[in-house]
């Protein structure tokens, strides 16, 4: 909380100082993708090549467990290969132990074990955030189904409180999807 206030005060204080400064040209501003989903079949080299083509200098990698499944270990490996290009997050999207909304209000032992593994990964270092945590989504992919379904997970649930507590304790951001 204190950091946010300090940053806000600095931004307000500096806003009058830079009004006469030349504004950066768009072609010189770095583009950082803060919401990249890691697909398992995409190599680090291919992803860097696509980033270069699009002018993206850095990307947050968050694995997804949909049809093109990526892993936390893959995101960490890419970040170690290209430390100035990738920022690895621990993936939450479509993770089987926490996917069913009922597990958010009444966590199963498997859901709690998943959160224990997230905590171990944060403690080991190398990961810089948690995401994407899907609370509300229209047309969500359902493994093995021909269609999609709505997702609504309670934001004030025991599972979300534990995730938020971990993010606070390890001082990492969370990416939350809430339509």
Coordinates of C-alpha atoms in Angstrom, one line a residue:
X1 CA 0.0 0.0 0.0
X2 CA 2.8 2.4 0.9
X3 CA 4.5 1.8 -2.5
X4 CA 1.4 2.6 -4.4
X5 CA 0.9 5.9 -2.6
X6 CA 4.6 6.9 -3.0
X7 CA 4.4 6.1 -6.8
X8 CA 1.2 8.2 -7.1
X9 CA 2.8 11.1 -5.3
X10 CA 5.9 11.0 -7.5
X11 CA 3.8 10.7 -10.7
X12 CA 1.7 13.7 -9.7
X13 CA 4.8 15.7 -8.7
X14 CA 6.6 15.0 -11.9
X15 CA 3.6 15.6 -14.2
X16 CA 4.2 19.3 -14.2
X17 CA 7.9 18.9 -14.8
X18 CA 7.7 17.0 -18.0
X19 CA 4.9 18.9 -19.8
X20 CA 7.4 20.7 -22.0
X21 CA 9.5 17.6 -22.7
X22 CA 9.4 15.8 -26.0
X23 CA 6.9 12.9 -25.9
X24 CA 8.4 9.5 -26.8
X25 CA 7.6 8.3 -30.3
X26 CA 5.6 5.1 -30.4
X27 CA 8.3 3.3 -32.5
X28 CA 10.8 3.9 -29.7
X29 CA 8.6 2.8 -26.8
X30 CA 9.1 -0.8 -25.6
X31 CA 6.1 -3.1 -26.0
X32 CA 5.7 -5.5 -23.1
X33 CA 3.1 -8.2 -23.3
X34 CA 1.9 -8.7 -19.8
X35 CA -0.6 -11.4 -20.7
X36 CA 1.1 -14.1 -22.8
X37 CA -0.2 -17.7 -22.7
X38 CA 2.5 -20.3 -23.2
X39 CA 1.5 -23.0 -25.6
X40 CA 3.4 -26.2 -25.1
X41 CA 4.3 -26.8 -28.8
X42 CA 5.9 -23.3 -29.2
X43 CA 9.7 -23.3 -28.8
X44 CA 11.4 -20.4 -27.1
X45 CA 13.2 -19.5 -30.3
X46 CA 9.9 -19.4 -32.3
X47 CA 8.3 -17.3 -29.6
X48 CA 11.2 -14.8 -29.6
X49 CA 11.1 -14.7 -33.4
X50 CA 7.3 -13.8 -33.3
X51 CA 7.9 -11.3 -30.6
X52 CA 10.6 -9.6 -32.7
X53 CA 8.3 -9.5 -35.7
X54 CA 5.6 -7.9 -33.6
X55 CA 8.0 -5.5 -31.8
X56 CA 7.4 -7.0 -28.4
X57 CA 10.5 -6.6 -26.2
X58 CA 9.4 -8.7 -23.2
X59 CA 6.6 -11.1 -22.3
X60 CA 5.0 -12.5 -19.2
X61 CA 4.6 -16.2 -19.8
X62 CA 1.7 -17.9 -18.0
X63 CA 1.0 -21.6 -18.9
X64 CA -2.5 -22.7 -19.8
X65 CA -3.9 -26.1 -19.4
X66 CA -6.2 -26.0 -22.4
X67 CA -5.7 -27.8 -25.7
X68 CA -2.1 -26.5 -26.2
X69 CA -0.9 -27.2 -22.7
X70 CA 2.3 -25.4 -21.5
X71 CA 3.9 -26.0 -18.1
X72 CA 5.4 -23.8 -15.4
X73 CA 8.7 -25.6 -15.9
X74 CA 8.6 -24.7 -19.6
X75 CA 8.0 -21.0 -18.8
X76 CA 10.9 -21.0 -16.3
X77 CA 13.2 -22.7 -18.8
X78 CA 12.3 -20.1 -21.5
X79 CA 13.1 -17.3 -19.0
X80 CA 16.4 -18.9 -18.2
X81 CA 17.3 -19.2 -21.9
X82 CA 16.2 -15.6 -22.6
X83 CA 16.2 -13.7 -19.2
X84 CA 15.7 -10.3 -20.8
X85 CA 12.7 -11.5 -22.9
X86 CA 10.5 -13.6 -20.6
X87 CA 9.0 -13.2 -17.2
X88 CA 7.6 -16.6 -15.9
X89 CA 4.4 -16.8 -13.9
X90 CA 2.9 -19.9 -12.3
X91 CA 0.0 -21.0 -14.5
X92 CA -3.5 -21.3 -13.0
X93 CA -5.7 -21.4 -16.0
X94 CA -7.6 -24.7 -16.5
X95 CA -5.5 -26.5 -13.9
X96 CA -7.5 -29.7 -13.1
X97 CA -7.2 -29.6 -9.3
X98 CA -8.7 -26.1 -9.1
X99 CA -10.8 -26.0 -12.3
X100 CA -14.2 -27.0 -10.8
X101 CA -15.8 -23.9 -9.2
X102 CA -17.0 -26.1 -6.3
X103 CA -13.3 -26.6 -5.3
X104 CA -13.1 -22.8 -4.7
X105 CA -15.7 -22.8 -1.9
X106 CA -14.9 -26.3 -0.6
X107 CA -11.3 -27.1 -1.6
X108 CA -10.5 -30.7 -2.2
X109 CA -7.2 -32.3 -0.9
X110 CA -6.0 -32.2 -4.6
X111 CA -6.8 -28.4 -4.9
X112 CA -4.9 -27.7 -1.6
X113 CA -2.0 -29.9 -2.7
X114 CA -1.8 -27.8 -5.9
X115 CA -1.6 -24.6 -3.9
X116 CA 1.1 -26.3 -1.7
X117 CA 3.1 -26.9 -5.0
X118 CA 2.6 -23.3 -6.0
X119 CA 4.0 -22.1 -2.7
X120 CA 7.0 -24.4 -3.1
X121 CA 7.7 -23.0 -6.6
X122 CA 7.4 -19.4 -5.2
X123 CA 9.8 -20.3 -2.4
X124 CA 12.3 -21.8 -4.8
X125 CA 12.4 -18.6 -6.8
X126 CA 12.4 -17.9 -10.5
X127 CA 8.7 -17.2 -10.8
X128 CA 7.5 -13.6 -10.7
X129 CA 3.7 -13.9 -10.5
X130 CA 0.6 -15.9 -10.5
X131 CA -1.8 -16.1 -13.5
X132 CA -4.1 -16.3 -15.1
X133 CA -6.6 -16.9 -12.3
X134 CA -10.0 -17.1 -14.0
X135 CA -12.9 -16.1 -11.8
X136 CA -15.5 -15.2 -14.4
X137 CA -15.4 -16.3 -18.0
X138 CA -18.0 -16.6 -20.8
X139 CA -17.4 -19.5 -23.2
X140 CA -14.7 -21.3 -21.3
X141 CA -13.0 -24.3 -22.8
X142 CA -14.0 -27.6 -21.3
X143 CA -11.5 -30.5 -21.8
X144 CA -13.2 -33.4 -23.7
X145 CA -16.4 -31.5 -24.5
X146 CA -17.6 -30.3 -27.9
X147 CA -18.5 -26.9 -26.5
X148 CA -17.8 -24.4 -23.9
X149 CA -19.4 -23.4 -20.6
X150 CA -19.7 -20.5 -18.3
X151 CA -17.3 -20.2 -15.4
X152 CA -18.0 -18.4 -12.2
X153 CA -15.7 -18.9 -9.2
X154 CA -16.3 -17.1 -6.0
X155 CA -13.8 -14.3 -5.5
X156 CA -14.4 -14.4 -1.8
X157 CA -13.7 -18.1 -1.5
X158 CA -11.2 -20.0 0.7
X159 CA -9.1 -20.9 -2.4
X160 CA -8.9 -17.3 -3.6
X161 CA -8.0 -16.1 -0.1
X162 CA -5.2 -18.6 0.0
X163 CA -3.9 -17.5 -3.4
X164 CA -4.1 -13.8 -2.5
X165 CA -2.3 -14.5 0.8
X166 CA 0.5 -16.3 -1.1
X167 CA 0.8 -13.5 -3.6
X168 CA 1.0 -11.0 -0.7
X169 CA 3.6 -13.0 1.3
X170 CA 5.9 -13.5 -1.7
X171 CA 5.2 -10.0 -3.1
X172 CA 4.2 -11.2 -6.6
X173 CA 1.4 -9.9 -8.8
X174 CA -1.7 -11.9 -9.8
X175 CA -3.4 -11.8 -13.2
X176 CA -7.1 -12.2 -12.6
X177 CA -9.6 -12.8 -15.4
X178 CA -13.1 -11.5 -14.4
X179 CA -15.5 -10.6 -17.2

